[in-house]
Amino acid sequence: MTDKDYKDLIYSIIIPQELPQEEQNVRYQPLVDFLQTETPSSLYRFRECNENSISAFDQDQIWFAPGSEMNDDFDALLFLDRNAIYSNLERSLTSFGAEIPNNALNSFPDDIAASVQAQFKQMSETEIDEFRKQLHCFLVNRLDANMPRIEHIIQSVLKFACFSETIDSAAMWGYYANSGTGFALAYDFRNQNYTDCTLCEKRFLCPSAKIGSLFRVIYDDVPFDATGYGTWLLQYQIAHDMVPNKQFANLSSQLSQTNPCPDLFMSSKIILHKSTSWRHEKEWRMIYSCNPQIDGHEKFVWAKKRPTAVYLGRKVSPLNEKLLRHIAVEKGIPVYKMAMNHVQSSYKLVPRLI
């Protein structure tokens, strides 16, 4: 599948919150079919030789981190067209007639909405105009206060792990394996075998299940526009700011009915986008999900998955090589060591079985 076809596929998947589960599965099916046929036999994760990375290899752990911890400032950043949001606000306020439109009240509790609507009907035109000005000032202030938080919410909350299609890239070994002194692990994610929990029959009943969802990264010259989704998050946050915390649980349930999420798949779309300047990494990402009560608030989380091979950097130290080879023998997986390509005129490294 071409990059454009894949991008169109991802964009075509829209999952409104109120959509029945059966219909959600139907809409996800083209992506499932893509992953079934297009997932490479091996995806590679480059690591430095440090205690944490070697221990994770030994324990069959894939660690996940939020976008705020990645080396790209734009990773998982939610892009909002601020001018469009303010323009939409202006149009909504000027549309007020004898009563406030329902869509302007969806983000408020029923009792507050009914009270405001009743008072609004008793106002004169002069009072309505003054009300518009005050409401505009209030909403602009709330937008200004919440916009930076919303832009970074996906970047700070959702966790993912990064993999590459290529093992022979000198750039990847330089970036992520400490200039070729580290190692890389190969994983086979075909048939949706993403983590040990993914294929478990009890995964939907197990409170400690750790599930991964795999996607190919989309490279583009412009950020992905998530203004509609961001507007929904802003409405939700402004409503939260207006209600005491102890009452927000009830409000949250109500909002999910009156103003449901327009696309449950949107957060994944945001995570999948990167600038074309990173295209050479040929990246895939696994997004982590679990029961929030288990480790939903941890900054770094892990899921269990055994690698299929280990690749040693060309300049790995003798001590680290010995340790990594010992772990590989225990797991019964092959060990390769990267070497310069002296046969063909290229800048690609070659793996050699040892």
CSV table of C-alpha atoms in Angstrom, one decimal:
chain,number,residue,atom,x,y,z
A,1,MET,CA,0.0,0.0,0.0
A,2,THR,CA,1.4,3.4,-0.9
A,3,ASP,CA,1.9,6.1,1.7
A,4,LYS,CA,-1.0,8.1,0.3
A,5,ASP,CA,-3.4,5.1,0.3
A,6,TYR,CA,-2.4,4.4,3.9
A,7,LYS,CA,-2.9,8.0,4.9
A,8,ASP,CA,-6.4,8.0,3.2
A,9,LEU,CA,-7.2,4.8,5.1
A,10,ILE,CA,-6.3,6.2,8.5
A,11,TYR,CA,-8.2,9.5,7.8
A,12,SER,CA,-11.3,7.5,6.6
A,13,ILE,CA,-11.7,5.8,10.0
A,14,ILE,CA,-14.0,7.9,12.2
A,15,ILE,CA,-15.4,6.4,15.4
A,16,PRO,CA,-18.0,8.6,17.1
A,17,GLN,CA,-18.4,7.8,20.8
A,18,GLU,CA,-22.1,6.8,20.4
A,19,LEU,CA,-21.3,4.3,17.6
A,20,PRO,CA,-22.3,0.7,18.6
A,21,GLN,CA,-19.3,-1.7,19.1
A,22,GLU,CA,-20.3,-3.8,16.1
A,23,GLU,CA,-20.2,-0.8,13.8
A,24,GLN,CA,-16.9,0.3,15.3
A,25,ASN,CA,-15.4,-3.1,14.4
A,26,VAL,CA,-16.7,-2.7,10.8
A,27,ARG,CA,-15.0,0.7,10.5
A,28,TYR,CA,-11.7,-0.6,11.9
A,29,GLN,CA,-11.7,-3.7,9.6
A,30,PRO,CA,-9.8,-2.1,6.7
A,31,LEU,CA,-7.0,-1.2,9.1
A,32,VAL,CA,-7.0,-4.7,10.5
A,33,ASP,CA,-6.8,-6.1,7.0
A,34,PHE,CA,-3.8,-3.7,6.2
A,35,LEU,CA,-1.9,-4.8,9.3
A,36,GLN,CA,-2.6,-8.4,8.5
A,37,THR,CA,-0.9,-8.1,5.1
A,38,GLU,CA,1.6,-5.2,5.5
A,39,THR,CA,3.2,-5.7,8.9
A,40,PRO,CA,6.9,-6.5,8.3
A,41,SER,CA,8.2,-9.8,9.5
A,42,SER,CA,10.6,-7.9,11.7
A,43,LEU,CA,10.5,-4.5,13.3
A,44,TYR,CA,13.5,-3.2,15.2
A,45,ARG,CA,13.9,-1.3,18.4
A,46,PHE,CA,17.3,0.4,18.9
A,47,ARG,CA,18.7,0.7,22.5
A,48,GLU,CA,21.7,2.0,24.3
A,49,CYS,CA,23.7,-0.4,26.5
A,50,ASN,CA,22.5,0.7,29.9
A,51,GLU,CA,21.1,-1.1,32.9
A,52,ASN,CA,17.5,-0.3,32.1
A,53,SER,CA,17.7,-1.4,28.4
A,54,ILE,CA,19.6,-4.6,29.1
A,55,SER,CA,17.2,-5.4,32.0
A,56,ALA,CA,14.2,-4.9,29.7
A,57,PHE,CA,15.7,-7.2,27.2
A,58,ASP,CA,16.3,-9.8,29.9
A,59,GLN,CA,12.7,-9.5,31.2
A,60,ASP,CA,11.1,-9.4,27.7
A,61,GLN,CA,9.7,-5.9,28.4
A,62,ILE,CA,8.8,-3.2,25.8
A,63,TRP,CA,8.7,0.1,27.6
A,64,PHE,CA,6.3,2.9,26.5
A,65,ALA,CA,6.8,6.6,27.0
A,66,PRO,CA,4.7,9.8,26.3
A,67,GLY,CA,5.4,12.0,23.3
A,68,SER,CA,6.8,14.7,25.7
A,69,GLU,CA,9.8,12.3,26.3
A,70,MET,CA,10.6,11.8,22.6
A,71,ASN,CA,13.4,13.6,20.7
A,72,ASP,CA,10.9,15.5,18.4
A,73,ASP,CA,9.2,18.5,20.0
A,74,PHE,CA,6.2,17.9,17.7
A,75,ASP,CA,5.7,14.3,18.7
A,76,ALA,CA,2.0,13.7,19.6
A,77,LEU,CA,1.3,17.4,19.7
A,78,LEU,CA,-2.3,18.3,19.1
A,79,PHE,CA,-2.4,21.0,16.4
A,80,LEU,CA,-5.3,23.5,16.8
A,81,ASP,CA,-6.2,26.3,14.3
A,82,ARG,CA,-6.7,29.0,16.9
A,83,ASN,CA,-8.1,31.5,14.4
A,84,ALA,CA,-10.8,29.0,13.3
A,85,ILE,CA,-11.8,28.3,16.9
A,86,TYR,CA,-12.2,32.0,17.7
A,87,SER,CA,-14.1,32.6,14.4
A,88,ASN,CA,-16.5,29.8,15.2
A,89,LEU,CA,-17.0,31.3,18.6
A,90,GLU,CA,-17.9,34.7,17.0
A,91,ARG,CA,-20.4,33.1,14.6
A,92,SER,CA,-22.0,31.1,17.4
A,93,LEU,CA,-22.5,34.2,19.6
A,94,THR,CA,-23.9,36.3,16.8
A,95,SER,CA,-26.4,33.6,16.0
A,96,PHE,CA,-28.1,34.0,19.3
A,97,GLY,CA,-31.7,35.1,18.7
A,98,ALA,CA,-34.7,34.8,21.0
A,99,GLU,CA,-33.0,31.8,22.7
A,100,ILE,CA,-29.5,30.3,23.0
A,101,PRO,CA,-28.9,27.5,20.4
A,102,ASN,CA,-28.8,24.0,22.0
A,103,ASN,CA,-25.4,23.3,20.6
A,104,ALA,CA,-24.1,26.2,22.6
A,105,LEU,CA,-25.4,24.6,25.8
A,106,ASN,CA,-24.4,21.0,25.3
A,107,SER,CA,-21.3,21.4,27.4
A,108,PHE,CA,-23.2,22.6,30.5
A,109,PRO,CA,-25.2,20.7,33.1
A,110,ASP,CA,-29.0,20.5,32.4
A,111,ASP,CA,-29.9,22.7,35.4
A,112,ILE,CA,-27.4,25.4,34.4
A,113,ALA,CA,-28.5,25.3,30.8
A,114,ALA,CA,-32.2,25.5,31.7
A,115,SER,CA,-31.5,28.4,34.1
A,116,VAL,CA,-29.5,30.3,31.5
A,117,GLN,CA,-32.1,29.7,28.8
A,118,ALA,CA,-35.0,30.9,31.0
A,119,GLN,CA,-33.2,34.1,31.9
A,120,PHE,CA,-32.2,34.7,28.3
A,121,LYS,CA,-35.8,34.6,27.1
A,122,GLN,CA,-36.7,37.4,29.6
A,123,MET,CA,-33.9,39.8,28.4
A,124,SER,CA,-34.3,42.8,26.2
A,125,GLU,CA,-32.2,43.2,23.0
A,126,THR,CA,-29.9,45.6,24.9
A,127,GLU,CA,-29.4,43.1,27.7
A,128,ILE,CA,-28.9,40.2,25.2
A,129,ASP,CA,-26.2,42.3,23.5
A,130,GLU,CA,-24.5,42.9,26.8
A,131,PHE,CA,-24.8,39.2,27.7
A,132,ARG,CA,-23.1,38.3,24.4
A,133,LYS,CA,-20.2,40.6,25.2
A,134,GLN,CA,-19.8,39.2,28.7
A,135,LEU,CA,-20.1,35.6,27.5
A,136,HIS,CA,-17.6,36.3,24.7
A,137,CYS,CA,-15.1,37.8,27.2
A,138,PHE,CA,-15.5,34.8,29.5
A,139,LEU,CA,-15.1,32.1,26.8
A,140,VAL,CA,-12.1,33.8,25.2
A,141,ASN,CA,-10.4,34.0,28.6
A,142,ARG,CA,-11.2,30.2,29.2
A,143,LEU,CA,-9.9,29.4,25.7
A,144,ASP,CA,-6.7,31.3,26.2
A,145,ALA,CA,-6.2,29.6,29.6
A,146,ASN,CA,-6.9,26.0,28.3
A,147,MET,CA,-5.5,26.1,24.8
A,148,PRO,CA,-1.9,25.3,25.7
A,149,ARG,CA,-3.1,22.5,28.0
A,150,ILE,CA,-5.2,20.9,25.3
A,151,GLU,CA,-2.4,21.2,22.7
A,152,HIS,CA,-0.2,19.1,25.0
A,153,ILE,CA,-2.8,16.7,26.4
A,154,ILE,CA,-2.1,13.8,24.0
A,155,GLN,CA,1.6,14.4,24.2
A,156,SER,CA,1.7,14.1,28.0
A,157,VAL,CA,-0.9,11.3,28.6
A,158,LEU,CA,-0.8,8.6,25.9
A,159,LYS,CA,2.2,6.3,25.7
A,160,PHE,CA,3.8,4.6,22.8
A,161,ALA,CA,6.9,2.7,21.7
A,162,CYS,CA,8.9,3.2,18.5
A,163,PHE,CA,10.2,0.7,16.0
A,164,SER,CA,11.9,0.8,12.6
A,165,GLU,CA,11.6,-1.2,9.4
A,166,THR,CA,15.3,-1.0,8.9
A,167,ILE,CA,18.3,-2.5,10.7
A,168,ASP,CA,21.0,-1.4,8.3
A,169,SER,CA,20.6,2.4,8.8
A,170,ALA,CA,23.8,4.0,10.1
A,171,ALA,CA,21.7,7.0,11.1
A,172,MET,CA,19.5,4.8,13.4
A,173,TRP,CA,22.4,3.2,15.0
A,174,GLY,CA,23.9,6.6,15.5
A,175,TYR,CA,20.7,8.3,16.9
A,176,TYR,CA,19.3,5.6,19.1
A,177,ALA,CA,22.1,3.1,19.9
A,178,ASN,CA,24.7,5.5,21.2
A,179,SER,CA,26.8,5.8,18.0
A,180,GLY,CA,26.8,2.0,17.3
A,181,THR,CA,27.8,1.0,20.8
A,182,GLY,CA,24.4,-0.3,21.7
A,183,PHE,CA,22.1,-3.0,20.4
A,184,ALA,CA,18.8,-3.5,18.6
A,185,LEU,CA,16.0,-6.1,19.2
A,186,ALA,CA,13.9,-7.6,16.4
A,187,TYR,CA,10.2,-8.3,17.0
A,188,ASP,CA,7.6,-10.2,15.0
A,189,PHE,CA,4.2,-8.4,15.3
A,190,ARG,CA,2.5,-10.2,12.5
A,191,ASN,CA,-1.0,-11.6,13.1
A,192,GLN,CA,-1.6,-8.9,15.7
A,193,ASN,CA,0.7,-10.6,18.1
A,194,TYR,CA,1.7,-7.3,19.7
A,195,THR,CA,2.1,-8.2,23.4
A,196,ASP,CA,1.7,-11.4,25.4
A,197,CYS,CA,-1.7,-10.1,26.5
A,198,THR,CA,-3.0,-9.3,22.9
A,199,LEU,CA,-3.7,-12.9,22.0
A,200,CYS,CA,-4.8,-14.1,25.4
A,201,GLU,CA,-8.4,-15.3,25.4
A,202,LYS,CA,-9.0,-13.6,28.8
A,203,ARG,CA,-7.6,-10.2,27.8
A,204,PHE,CA,-11.0,-8.5,27.9
A,205,LEU,CA,-11.8,-9.8,31.3
A,206,CYS,CA,-8.3,-9.5,32.9
A,207,PRO,CA,-8.0,-6.2,34.9
A,208,SER,CA,-4.2,-6.2,34.4
A,209,ALA,CA,-4.1,-6.8,30.6
A,210,LYS,CA,-1.6,-4.7,28.7
A,211,ILE,CA,-2.6,-4.3,25.1
A,212,GLY,CA,-0.7,-2.7,22.2
A,213,SER,CA,-2.0,-1.3,18.9
A,214,LEU,CA,0.4,-1.1,16.0
A,215,PHE,CA,0.5,1.5,13.3
A,216,ARG,CA,2.8,2.7,10.5
A,217,VAL,CA,3.8,6.4,11.0
A,218,ILE,CA,2.4,9.0,8.5
A,219,TYR,CA,5.0,11.5,7.3
A,220,ASP,CA,3.7,14.9,6.1
A,221,ASP,CA,5.0,18.4,5.5
A,222,VAL,CA,2.2,20.0,7.6
A,223,PRO,CA,0.9,19.1,11.1
A,224,PHE,CA,-2.3,17.0,11.3
A,225,ASP,CA,-5.2,19.4,11.9
A,226,ALA,CA,-7.1,18.2,14.9
A,227,THR,CA,-9.1,21.4,15.4
A,228,GLY,CA,-12.5,19.7,15.6
A,229,TYR,CA,-11.3,17.2,18.2
A,230,GLY,CA,-9.5,20.0,20.1
A,231,THR,CA,-12.6,22.1,20.2
A,232,TRP,CA,-14.5,19.2,21.8
A,233,LEU,CA,-11.7,18.8,24.4
A,234,LEU,CA,-11.9,22.6,25.1
A,235,GLN,CA,-15.6,22.4,25.6
A,236,TYR,CA,-15.2,19.6,28.0
A,237,GLN,CA,-12.4,21.4,29.9
A,238,ILE,CA,-14.4,24.7,30.1
A,239,ALA,CA,-17.4,22.8,31.6
A,240,HIS,CA,-15.0,21.1,34.1
A,241,ASP,CA,-13.7,24.6,35.1
A,242,MET,CA,-17.3,25.8,35.8
A,243,VAL,CA,-18.3,22.9,38.1
A,244,PRO,CA,-16.8,21.8,41.5
A,245,ASN,CA,-14.7,18.6,41.3
A,246,LYS,CA,-17.1,16.6,43.4
A,247,GLN,CA,-19.9,17.3,40.9
A,248,PHE,CA,-17.9,16.7,37.8
A,249,ALA,CA,-18.3,12.9,37.8
A,250,ASN,CA,-22.1,13.3,37.2
A,251,LEU,CA,-21.4,16.1,34.6
A,252,SER,CA,-18.9,13.9,32.8
A,253,SER,CA,-21.5,11.2,32.3
A,254,GLN,CA,-24.0,13.7,31.1
A,255,LEU,CA,-21.5,15.3,28.6
A,256,SER,CA,-20.8,11.9,27.1
A,257,GLN,CA,-24.5,11.9,26.1
A,258,THR,CA,-25.1,15.5,25.1
A,259,ASN,CA,-21.7,16.2,23.6
A,260,PRO,CA,-20.0,12.9,22.9
A,261,CYS,CA,-16.5,12.5,21.5
A,262,PRO,CA,-16.6,13.0,17.7
A,263,ASP,CA,-13.9,10.5,17.0
A,264,LEU,CA,-12.4,7.9,19.5
A,265,PHE,CA,-9.7,7.2,16.9
A,266,MET,CA,-8.4,10.8,16.8
A,267,SER,CA,-5.8,10.4,19.5
A,268,SER,CA,-4.2,7.6,17.6
A,269,LYS,CA,-4.2,9.7,14.4
A,270,ILE,CA,-2.4,12.5,16.2
A,271,ILE,CA,0.3,10.1,17.5
A,272,LEU,CA,0.9,8.7,14.1
A,273,HIS,CA,2.0,12.0,12.4
A,274,LYS,CA,5.6,13.2,12.0
A,275,SER,CA,7.4,15.6,9.8
A,276,THR,CA,8.8,14.3,6.5
A,277,SER,CA,12.3,15.2,7.9
A,278,TRP,CA,12.0,11.9,9.9
A,279,ARG,CA,10.9,9.8,6.9
A,280,HIS,CA,14.3,8.0,6.8
A,281,GLU,CA,13.5,6.3,10.1
A,282,LYS,CA,10.7,4.2,8.5
A,283,GLU,CA,8.9,4.2,11.8
A,284,TRP,CA,6.1,2.1,13.2
A,285,ARG,CA,4.5,2.9,16.6
A,286,MET,CA,2.8,0.7,19.2
A,287,ILE,CA,0.2,2.6,21.3
A,288,TYR,CA,-0.2,1.3,24.8
A,289,SER,CA,-3.6,0.7,26.5
A,290,CYS,CA,-4.5,-0.8,29.9
A,291,ASN,CA,-6.8,-0.5,32.8
A,292,PRO,CA,-6.1,3.0,34.1
A,293,GLN,CA,-6.2,1.8,37.7
A,294,ILE,CA,-3.2,-0.4,37.0
A,295,ASP,CA,-0.6,2.0,35.7
A,296,GLY,CA,-2.6,4.6,33.8
A,297,HIS,CA,-0.9,7.5,35.8
A,298,GLU,CA,2.6,6.2,35.4
A,299,LYS,CA,4.9,8.2,33.1
A,300,PHE,CA,6.6,5.1,31.8
A,301,VAL,CA,4.9,1.7,31.4
A,302,TRP,CA,5.8,-1.7,29.9
A,303,ALA,CA,4.2,-4.7,28.3
A,304,LYS,CA,5.7,-8.2,27.9
A,305,LYS,CA,6.9,-9.4,24.5
A,306,ARG,CA,9.8,-11.6,23.6
A,307,PRO,CA,12.1,-10.5,20.8
A,308,THR,CA,13.1,-12.8,18.0
A,309,ALA,CA,16.7,-11.7,17.6
A,310,VAL,CA,19.3,-9.3,19.0
A,311,TYR,CA,21.7,-7.2,16.9
A,312,LEU,CA,24.9,-5.9,18.4
A,313,GLY,CA,26.2,-2.5,17.4
A,314,ARG,CA,29.5,-2.5,15.4
A,315,LYS,CA,31.3,-0.8,18.3
A,316,VAL,CA,29.7,-2.6,21.3
A,317,SER,CA,32.0,-3.1,24.2
A,318,PRO,CA,33.3,-6.7,24.8
A,319,LEU,CA,31.7,-6.7,28.2
A,320,ASN,CA,28.3,-5.7,26.9
A,321,GLU,CA,28.6,-8.1,24.0
A,322,LYS,CA,29.2,-10.9,26.4
A,323,LEU,CA,26.2,-10.0,28.5
A,324,LEU,CA,23.8,-9.6,25.6
A,325,ARG,CA,24.9,-12.8,24.0
A,326,HIS,CA,24.4,-14.6,27.3
A,327,ILE,CA,20.8,-13.3,27.5
A,328,ALA,CA,20.2,-14.3,23.9
A,329,VAL,CA,21.4,-17.8,24.5
A,330,GLU,CA,19.0,-18.2,27.5
A,331,LYS,CA,16.2,-17.1,25.2
A,332,GLY,CA,17.2,-19.3,22.3
A,333,ILE,CA,17.3,-16.4,19.8
A,334,PRO,CA,20.0,-15.6,17.2
A,335,VAL,CA,22.7,-12.9,17.7
A,336,TYR,CA,23.9,-10.7,14.9
A,337,LYS,CA,26.6,-8.1,14.8
A,338,MET,CA,26.6,-5.1,12.5
A,339,ALA,CA,29.6,-4.6,10.2
A,340,MET,CA,30.7,-2.2,7.5
A,341,ASN,CA,29.7,-3.1,4.0
A,342,HIS,CA,32.9,-3.5,2.0
A,343,VAL,CA,31.4,-5.3,-1.0
A,344,GLN,CA,28.8,-2.8,-2.2
A,345,SER,CA,29.2,1.0,-2.5
A,346,SER,CA,26.6,2.1,0.0
A,347,TYR,CA,26.2,3.6,3.4
A,348,LYS,CA,24.3,0.7,4.8
A,349,LEU,CA,25.6,-1.6,7.6
A,350,VAL,CA,25.2,-5.4,7.3
A,351,PRO,CA,24.2,-7.8,10.0
A,352,ARG,CA,26.4,-10.9,10.4
A,353,LEU,CA,25.3,-14.0,12.4
A,354,ILE,CA,27.7,-14.8,15.2
